[in-house]
């Protein structure tokens, strides 16, 4: 977790070196910070952890559960990576019952290889569709960055693709 500097047209300018190990007390610290700030809606996110077998899914689960235990009534949204579209990783996060499962498409199909060189457009759509197929009670959410050279028609196509993936919030 933490602040990320985003530079366009590169997706997010974070180092590609192997990240530090997960901090075992981070779920508790996030829960405590949520409580101290009196947040009614919290978004739990992190950089992609493709270095971990589960992409960090278990850490997300623990953080959601700790946050809920310390903050009953707070709406919990997760903004997660695609977990390489691994069913078990998606299921792990969903097992913690987030109110909103957010995975950003980020851009239109044509620009995805440039903007998100390790992610794919169709994999992101697949993740959102799987979440909604498994849990109709969880809101699915996605976002798009604009101003990267996309056309209006491409944006409309991306929105239609998200709707076909049963994405609730755009």
JSON list of C-alpha atoms in Angstrom, two decimals:
[
{"chain": "A", "resi": 1, "resn": "UNK", "atom": "CA", "xyz": [0.00, 0.00, 0.00]},
{"chain": "A", "resi": 2, "resn": "UNK", "atom": "CA", "xyz": [1.02, 3.62, -0.02]},
{"chain": "A", "resi": 3, "resn": "UNK", "atom": "CA", "xyz": [1.22, 6.57, -2.35]},
{"chain": "A", "resi": 4, "resn": "UNK", "atom": "CA", "xyz": [1.92, 5.85, -5.99]},
{"chain": "A", "resi": 5, "resn": "UNK", "atom": "CA", "xyz": [3.11, 8.42, -8.51]},
{"chain": "A", "resi": 6, "resn": "UNK", "atom": "CA", "xyz": [1.30, 7.92, -11.79]},
{"chain": "A", "resi": 7, "resn": "UNK", "atom": "CA", "xyz": [2.83, 9.13, -15.01]},
{"chain": "A", "resi": 8, "resn": "UNK", "atom": "CA", "xyz": [1.12, 8.95, -18.37]},
{"chain": "A", "resi": 9, "resn": "UNK", "atom": "CA", "xyz": [1.08, 7.13, -20.69]},
{"chain": "A", "resi": 10, "resn": "UNK", "atom": "CA", "xyz": [2.82, 4.61, -18.43]},
{"chain": "A", "resi": 11, "resn": "UNK", "atom": "CA", "xyz": [0.29, 3.05, -16.05]},
{"chain": "A", "resi": 12, "resn": "UNK", "atom": "CA", "xyz": [1.76, 3.74, -12.59]},
{"chain": "A", "resi": 13, "resn": "UNK", "atom": "CA", "xyz": [5.37, 4.67, -12.08]},
{"chain": "A", "resi": 14, "resn": "UNK", "atom": "CA", "xyz": [6.23, 2.18, -9.38]},
{"chain": "A", "resi": 15, "resn": "UNK", "atom": "CA", "xyz": [9.49, 0.33, -9.20]},
{"chain": "A", "resi": 16, "resn": "UNK", "atom": "CA", "xyz": [9.51, -3.10, -10.82]},
{"chain": "A", "resi": 17, "resn": "UNK", "atom": "CA", "xyz": [12.10, -4.43, -8.39]},
{"chain": "A", "resi": 18, "resn": "UNK", "atom": "CA", "xyz": [11.00, -7.21, -6.07]},
{"chain": "A", "resi": 19, "resn": "UNK", "atom": "CA", "xyz": [8.89, -5.54, -3.37]},
{"chain": "A", "resi": 20, "resn": "UNK", "atom": "CA", "xyz": [9.48, -5.94, 0.33]},
{"chain": "A", "resi": 21, "resn": "UNK", "atom": "CA", "xyz": [7.76, -8.77, 2.18]},
{"chain": "A", "resi": 22, "resn": "UNK", "atom": "CA", "xyz": [4.20, -8.20, 3.33]},
{"chain": "A", "resi": 23, "resn": "UNK", "atom": "CA", "xyz": [3.95, -6.69, 6.79]},
{"chain": "A", "resi": 24, "resn": "UNK", "atom": "CA", "xyz": [2.06, -9.08, 9.06]},
{"chain": "A", "resi": 25, "resn": "UNK", "atom": "CA", "xyz": [0.64, -6.24, 11.17]},
{"chain": "A", "resi": 26, "resn": "UNK", "atom": "CA", "xyz": [-0.59, -4.18, 8.21]},
{"chain": "A", "resi": 27, "resn": "UNK", "atom": "CA", "xyz": [-4.20, -5.45, 8.39]},
{"chain": "A", "resi": 28, "resn": "UNK", "atom": "CA", "xyz": [-4.40, -4.30, 12.01]},
{"chain": "A", "resi": 29, "resn": "UNK", "atom": "CA", "xyz": [-2.76, -0.95, 11.20]},
{"chain": "A", "resi": 30, "resn": "UNK", "atom": "CA", "xyz": [-5.18, -0.29, 8.32]},
{"chain": "A", "resi": 31, "resn": "UNK", "atom": "CA", "xyz": [-8.11, -1.15, 10.60]},
{"chain": "A", "resi": 32, "resn": "UNK", "atom": "CA", "xyz": [-6.78, 1.17, 13.30]},
{"chain": "A", "resi": 33, "resn": "UNK", "atom": "CA", "xyz": [-6.19, 4.03, 10.86]},
{"chain": "A", "resi": 34, "resn": "UNK", "atom": "CA", "xyz": [-9.72, 3.61, 9.49]},
{"chain": "A", "resi": 35, "resn": "UNK", "atom": "CA", "xyz": [-11.08, 3.85, 13.02]},
{"chain": "A", "resi": 36, "resn": "UNK", "atom": "CA", "xyz": [-8.94, 6.83, 14.05]},
{"chain": "A", "resi": 37, "resn": "UNK", "atom": "CA", "xyz": [-9.97, 8.73, 10.94]},
{"chain": "A", "resi": 38, "resn": "UNK", "atom": "CA", "xyz": [-13.63, 7.87, 11.46]},
{"chain": "A", "resi": 39, "resn": "UNK", "atom": "CA", "xyz": [-13.99, 6.70, 7.87]},
{"chain": "A", "resi": 40, "resn": "UNK", "atom": "CA", "xyz": [-17.45, 5.65, 6.73]},
{"chain": "A", "resi": 41, "resn": "UNK", "atom": "CA", "xyz": [-16.08, 4.32, 3.39]},
{"chain": "A", "resi": 42, "resn": "UNK", "atom": "CA", "xyz": [-12.57, 2.94, 3.00]},
{"chain": "A", "resi": 43, "resn": "UNK", "atom": "CA", "xyz": [-10.80, 1.75, -0.15]},
{"chain": "A", "resi": 44, "resn": "UNK", "atom": "CA", "xyz": [-8.18, -0.92, 0.49]},
{"chain": "A", "resi": 45, "resn": "UNK", "atom": "CA", "xyz": [-5.66, -1.17, -2.33]},
{"chain": "A", "resi": 46, "resn": "UNK", "atom": "CA", "xyz": [-2.05, -2.07, -3.09]},
{"chain": "A", "resi": 47, "resn": "UNK", "atom": "CA", "xyz": [0.32, -2.31, -5.98]},
{"chain": "A", "resi": 48, "resn": "UNK", "atom": "CA", "xyz": [0.16, -5.60, -7.89]},
{"chain": "A", "resi": 49, "resn": "UNK", "atom": "CA", "xyz": [1.97, -8.38, -6.03]},
{"chain": "A", "resi": 50, "resn": "UNK", "atom": "CA", "xyz": [2.65, -10.79, -8.88]},
{"chain": "A", "resi": 51, "resn": "UNK", "atom": "CA", "xyz": [5.70, -11.88, -6.85]},
{"chain": "A", "resi": 52, "resn": "UNK", "atom": "CA", "xyz": [3.34, -13.74, -4.49]},
{"chain": "A", "resi": 53, "resn": "UNK", "atom": "CA", "xyz": [1.64, -16.99, -5.48]},
{"chain": "A", "resi": 54, "resn": "UNK", "atom": "CA", "xyz": [-1.76, -15.56, -4.54]},
{"chain": "A", "resi": 55, "resn": "UNK", "atom": "CA", "xyz": [-1.04, -12.04, -5.75]},
{"chain": "A", "resi": 56, "resn": "UNK", "atom": "CA", "xyz": [-1.62, -10.79, -2.21]},
{"chain": "A", "resi": 57, "resn": "UNK", "atom": "CA", "xyz": [-5.22, -12.04, -2.07]},
{"chain": "A", "resi": 58, "resn": "UNK", "atom": "CA", "xyz": [-4.86, -13.48, 1.44]},
{"chain": "A", "resi": 59, "resn": "UNK", "atom": "CA", "xyz": [-3.40, -10.19, 2.68]},
{"chain": "A", "resi": 60, "resn": "UNK", "atom": "CA", "xyz": [-6.38, -8.35, 1.18]},
{"chain": "A", "resi": 61, "resn": "UNK", "atom": "CA", "xyz": [-8.72, -10.81, 2.94]},
{"chain": "A", "resi": 62, "resn": "UNK", "atom": "CA", "xyz": [-7.02, -10.28, 6.29]},
{"chain": "A", "resi": 63, "resn": "UNK", "atom": "CA", "xyz": [-7.08, -6.49, 5.87]},
{"chain": "A", "resi": 64, "resn": "UNK", "atom": "CA", "xyz": [-10.78, -6.46, 4.97]},
{"chain": "A", "resi": 65, "resn": "UNK", "atom": "CA", "xyz": [-11.65, -8.67, 7.95]},
{"chain": "A", "resi": 66, "resn": "UNK", "atom": "CA", "xyz": [-9.56, -6.64, 10.41]},
{"chain": "A", "resi": 67, "resn": "UNK", "atom": "CA", "xyz": [-11.03, -3.40, 9.12]},
{"chain": "A", "resi": 68, "resn": "UNK", "atom": "CA", "xyz": [-14.59, -4.70, 9.42]},
{"chain": "A", "resi": 69, "resn": "UNK", "atom": "CA", "xyz": [-14.00, -6.02, 12.95]},
{"chain": "A", "resi": 70, "resn": "UNK", "atom": "CA", "xyz": [-12.67, -2.65, 14.12]},
{"chain": "A", "resi": 71, "resn": "UNK", "atom": "CA", "xyz": [-15.14, -0.57, 12.12]},
{"chain": "A", "resi": 72, "resn": "UNK", "atom": "CA", "xyz": [-18.60, -2.13, 11.98]},
{"chain": "A", "resi": 73, "resn": "UNK", "atom": "CA", "xyz": [-20.77, -0.27, 9.52]},
{"chain": "A", "resi": 74, "resn": "UNK", "atom": "CA", "xyz": [-17.89, 1.13, 7.46]},
{"chain": "A", "resi": 75, "resn": "UNK", "atom": "CA", "xyz": [-18.31, 0.41, 3.76]},
{"chain": "A", "resi": 76, "resn": "UNK", "atom": "CA", "xyz": [-15.30, -1.56, 2.55]},
{"chain": "A", "resi": 77, "resn": "UNK", "atom": "CA", "xyz": [-14.21, -1.30, -1.05]},
{"chain": "A", "resi": 78, "resn": "UNK", "atom": "CA", "xyz": [-11.21, -3.13, -2.44]},
{"chain": "A", "resi": 79, "resn": "UNK", "atom": "CA", "xyz": [-9.29, -1.96, -5.48]},
{"chain": "A", "resi": 80, "resn": "UNK", "atom": "CA", "xyz": [-7.38, -5.04, -6.50]},
{"chain": "A", "resi": 81, "resn": "UNK", "atom": "CA", "xyz": [-5.08, -6.20, -9.28]},
{"chain": "A", "resi": 82, "resn": "UNK", "atom": "CA", "xyz": [-6.27, -8.82, -11.76]},
{"chain": "A", "resi": 83, "resn": "UNK", "atom": "CA", "xyz": [-4.59, -11.66, -9.79]},
{"chain": "A", "resi": 84, "resn": "UNK", "atom": "CA", "xyz": [-3.72, -13.04, -13.23]},
{"chain": "A", "resi": 85, "resn": "UNK", "atom": "CA", "xyz": [-7.40, -14.08, -13.38]},
{"chain": "A", "resi": 86, "resn": "UNK", "atom": "CA", "xyz": [-6.83, -16.89, -10.86]},
{"chain": "A", "resi": 87, "resn": "UNK", "atom": "CA", "xyz": [-10.18, -18.11, -9.55]},
{"chain": "A", "resi": 88, "resn": "UNK", "atom": "CA", "xyz": [-8.84, -19.01, -6.10]},
{"chain": "A", "resi": 89, "resn": "UNK", "atom": "CA", "xyz": [-7.41, -15.52, -5.59]},
{"chain": "A", "resi": 90, "resn": "UNK", "atom": "CA", "xyz": [-10.68, -13.84, -6.56]},
{"chain": "A", "resi": 91, "resn": "UNK", "atom": "CA", "xyz": [-12.55, -16.24, -4.24]},
{"chain": "A", "resi": 92, "resn": "UNK", "atom": "CA", "xyz": [-10.18, -15.44, -1.35]},
{"chain": "A", "resi": 93, "resn": "UNK", "atom": "CA", "xyz": [-10.94, -11.72, -1.57]},
{"chain": "A", "resi": 94, "resn": "UNK", "atom": "CA", "xyz": [-14.67, -12.33, -2.00]},
{"chain": "A", "resi": 95, "resn": "UNK", "atom": "CA", "xyz": [-14.67, -14.58, 1.09]},
{"chain": "A", "resi": 96, "resn": "UNK", "atom": "CA", "xyz": [-14.02, -11.45, 3.17]},
{"chain": "A", "resi": 97, "resn": "UNK", "atom": "CA", "xyz": [-17.26, -9.90, 1.86]},
{"chain": "A", "resi": 98, "resn": "UNK", "atom": "CA", "xyz": [-16.18, -6.50, 0.59]},
{"chain": "A", "resi": 99, "resn": "UNK", "atom": "CA", "xyz": [-19.14, -4.28, -0.29]},
{"chain": "A", "resi": 100, "resn": "UNK", "atom": "CA", "xyz": [-17.43, -3.18, -3.51]},
{"chain": "A", "resi": 101, "resn": "UNK", "atom": "CA", "xyz": [-14.94, -5.14, -5.62]},
{"chain": "A", "resi": 102, "resn": "UNK", "atom": "CA", "xyz": [-13.08, -2.65, -7.80]},
{"chain": "A", "resi": 103, "resn": "UNK", "atom": "CA", "xyz": [-10.71, -3.60, -10.59]},
{"chain": "A", "resi": 104, "resn": "UNK", "atom": "CA", "xyz": [-9.86, -0.88, -13.07]},
{"chain": "A", "resi": 105, "resn": "UNK", "atom": "CA", "xyz": [-9.91, -1.50, -16.79]},
{"chain": "A", "resi": 106, "resn": "UNK", "atom": "CA", "xyz": [-7.81, 1.70, -16.94]},
{"chain": "A", "resi": 107, "resn": "UNK", "atom": "CA", "xyz": [-7.98, 2.33, -20.69]},
{"chain": "A", "resi": 108, "resn": "UNK", "atom": "CA", "xyz": [-9.40, 1.22, -24.01]},
{"chain": "A", "resi": 109, "resn": "UNK", "atom": "CA", "xyz": [-8.41, -2.03, -25.73]},
{"chain": "A", "resi": 110, "resn": "UNK", "atom": "CA", "xyz": [-6.05, -0.42, -28.26]},
{"chain": "A", "resi": 111, "resn": "UNK", "atom": "CA", "xyz": [-4.05, 1.43, -25.61]},
{"chain": "A", "resi": 112, "resn": "UNK", "atom": "CA", "xyz": [-3.86, -1.35, -23.03]},
{"chain": "A", "resi": 113, "resn": "UNK", "atom": "CA", "xyz": [-0.51, -2.80, -24.25]},
{"chain": "A", "resi": 114, "resn": "UNK", "atom": "CA", "xyz": [1.10, 0.63, -23.92]},
{"chain": "A", "resi": 115, "resn": "UNK", "atom": "CA", "xyz": [-0.55, 1.75, -20.70]},
{"chain": "A", "resi": 116, "resn": "UNK", "atom": "CA", "xyz": [-0.66, -1.60, -18.89]},
{"chain": "A", "resi": 117, "resn": "UNK", "atom": "CA", "xyz": [2.12, -3.66, -20.38]},
{"chain": "A", "resi": 118, "resn": "UNK", "atom": "CA", "xyz": [1.67, -6.60, -17.96]},
{"chain": "A", "resi": 119, "resn": "UNK", "atom": "CA", "xyz": [-2.13, -6.60, -17.86]},
{"chain": "A", "resi": 120, "resn": "UNK", "atom": "CA", "xyz": [-4.64, -7.41, -20.56]},
{"chain": "A", "resi": 121, "resn": "UNK", "atom": "CA", "xyz": [-7.96, -5.83, -21.39]},
{"chain": "A", "resi": 122, "resn": "UNK", "atom": "CA", "xyz": [-9.80, -9.15, -21.66]},
{"chain": "A", "resi": 123, "resn": "UNK", "atom": "CA", "xyz": [-8.32, -10.49, -18.43]},
{"chain": "A", "resi": 124, "resn": "UNK", "atom": "CA", "xyz": [-9.63, -7.44, -16.56]},
{"chain": "A", "resi": 125, "resn": "UNK", "atom": "CA", "xyz": [-13.09, -7.92, -18.04]},
{"chain": "A", "resi": 126, "resn": "UNK", "atom": "CA", "xyz": [-12.95, -11.61, -17.11]},
{"chain": "A", "resi": 127, "resn": "UNK", "atom": "CA", "xyz": [-12.12, -10.80, -13.47]},
{"chain": "A", "resi": 128, "resn": "UNK", "atom": "CA", "xyz": [-15.08, -8.42, -13.17]},
{"chain": "A", "resi": 129, "resn": "UNK", "atom": "CA", "xyz": [-17.43, -10.92, -14.82]},
{"chain": "A", "resi": 130, "resn": "UNK", "atom": "CA", "xyz": [-16.26, -13.72, -12.49]},
{"chain": "A", "resi": 131, "resn": "UNK", "atom": "CA", "xyz": [-16.81, -11.56, -9.41]},
{"chain": "A", "resi": 132, "resn": "UNK", "atom": "CA", "xyz": [-20.37, -10.71, -10.45]},
{"chain": "A", "resi": 133, "resn": "UNK", "atom": "CA", "xyz": [-21.13, -14.32, -11.43]},
{"chain": "A", "resi": 134, "resn": "UNK", "atom": "CA", "xyz": [-20.02, -15.52, -7.99]},
{"chain": "A", "resi": 135, "resn": "UNK", "atom": "CA", "xyz": [-21.45, -12.73, -5.87]},
{"chain": "A", "resi": 136, "resn": "UNK", "atom": "CA", "xyz": [-24.42, -10.77, -7.19]},
{"chain": "A", "resi": 137, "resn": "UNK", "atom": "CA", "xyz": [-24.64, -9.03, -3.79]},
{"chain": "A", "resi": 138, "resn": "UNK", "atom": "CA", "xyz": [-21.19, -7.41, -4.19]},
{"chain": "A", "resi": 139, "resn": "UNK", "atom": "CA", "xyz": [-20.99, -4.28, -6.29]},
{"chain": "A", "resi": 140, "resn": "UNK", "atom": "CA", "xyz": [-18.41, -4.47, -9.06]},
{"chain": "A", "resi": 141, "resn": "UNK", "atom": "CA", "xyz": [-16.67, -1.27, -10.06]},
{"chain": "A", "resi": 142, "resn": "UNK", "atom": "CA", "xyz": [-14.14, -0.18, -12.65]},
{"chain": "A", "resi": 143, "resn": "UNK", "atom": "CA", "xyz": [-12.51, 2.99, -13.86]},
{"chain": "A", "resi": 144, "resn": "UNK", "atom": "CA", "xyz": [-10.99, 4.42, -17.01]},
{"chain": "A", "resi": 145, "resn": "UNK", "atom": "CA", "xyz": [-8.31, 7.07, -17.43]},
{"chain": "A", "resi": 146, "resn": "UNK", "atom": "CA", "xyz": [-9.10, 9.51, -20.22]},
{"chain": "A", "resi": 147, "resn": "UNK", "atom": "CA", "xyz": [-6.79, 11.72, -22.23]},
{"chain": "A", "resi": 148, "resn": "UNK", "atom": "CA", "xyz": [-4.36, 9.06, -23.40]},
{"chain": "A", "resi": 149, "resn": "UNK", "atom": "CA", "xyz": [-5.32, 9.31, -27.07]},
{"chain": "A", "resi": 150, "resn": "UNK", "atom": "CA", "xyz": [-8.46, 7.20, -27.03]},
{"chain": "A", "resi": 151, "resn": "UNK", "atom": "CA", "xyz": [-11.36, 8.04, -29.33]},
{"chain": "A", "resi": 152, "resn": "UNK", "atom": "CA", "xyz": [-14.92, 8.62, -28.21]},
{"chain": "A", "resi": 153, "resn": "UNK", "atom": "CA", "xyz": [-15.95, 5.43, -30.00]},
{"chain": "A", "resi": 154, "resn": "UNK", "atom": "CA", "xyz": [-13.28, 3.45, -28.10]},
{"chain": "A", "resi": 155, "resn": "UNK", "atom": "CA", "xyz": [-14.51, 4.84, -24.78]},
{"chain": "A", "resi": 156, "resn": "UNK", "atom": "CA", "xyz": [-18.10, 3.89, -25.61]},
{"chain": "A", "resi": 157, "resn": "UNK", "atom": "CA", "xyz": [-16.93, 0.39, -26.58]},
{"chain": "A", "resi": 158, "resn": "UNK", "atom": "CA", "xyz": [-15.03, 0.04, -23.29]},
{"chain": "A", "resi": 159, "resn": "UNK", "atom": "CA", "xyz": [-18.13, 1.12, -21.35]},
{"chain": "A", "resi": 160, "resn": "UNK", "atom": "CA", "xyz": [-20.24, -1.40, -23.28]},
{"chain": "A", "resi": 161, "resn": "UNK", "atom": "CA", "xyz": [-17.63, -4.11, -22.57]},
{"chain": "A", "resi": 162, "resn": "UNK", "atom": "CA", "xyz": [-17.79, -3.29, -18.86]},
{"chain": "A", "resi": 163, "resn": "UNK", "atom": "CA", "xyz": [-21.57, -3.43, -18.93]},
{"chain": "A", "resi": 164, "resn": "UNK", "atom": "CA", "xyz": [-21.38, -6.88, -20.63]},
{"chain": "A", "resi": 165, "resn": "UNK", "atom": "CA", "xyz": [-19.09, -7.98, -17.78]},
{"chain": "A", "resi": 166, "resn": "UNK", "atom": "CA", "xyz": [-21.96, -6.92, -15.46]},
{"chain": "A", "resi": 167, "resn": "UNK", "atom": "CA", "xyz": [-19.95, -4.12, -13.90]},
{"chain": "A", "resi": 168, "resn": "UNK", "atom": "CA", "xyz": [-22.21, -2.06, -11.63]},
{"chain": "A", "resi": 169, "resn": "UNK", "atom": "CA", "xyz": [-20.26, 1.16, -11.09]},
{"chain": "A", "resi": 170, "resn": "UNK", "atom": "CA", "xyz": [-18.19, 3.04, -13.61]}
]
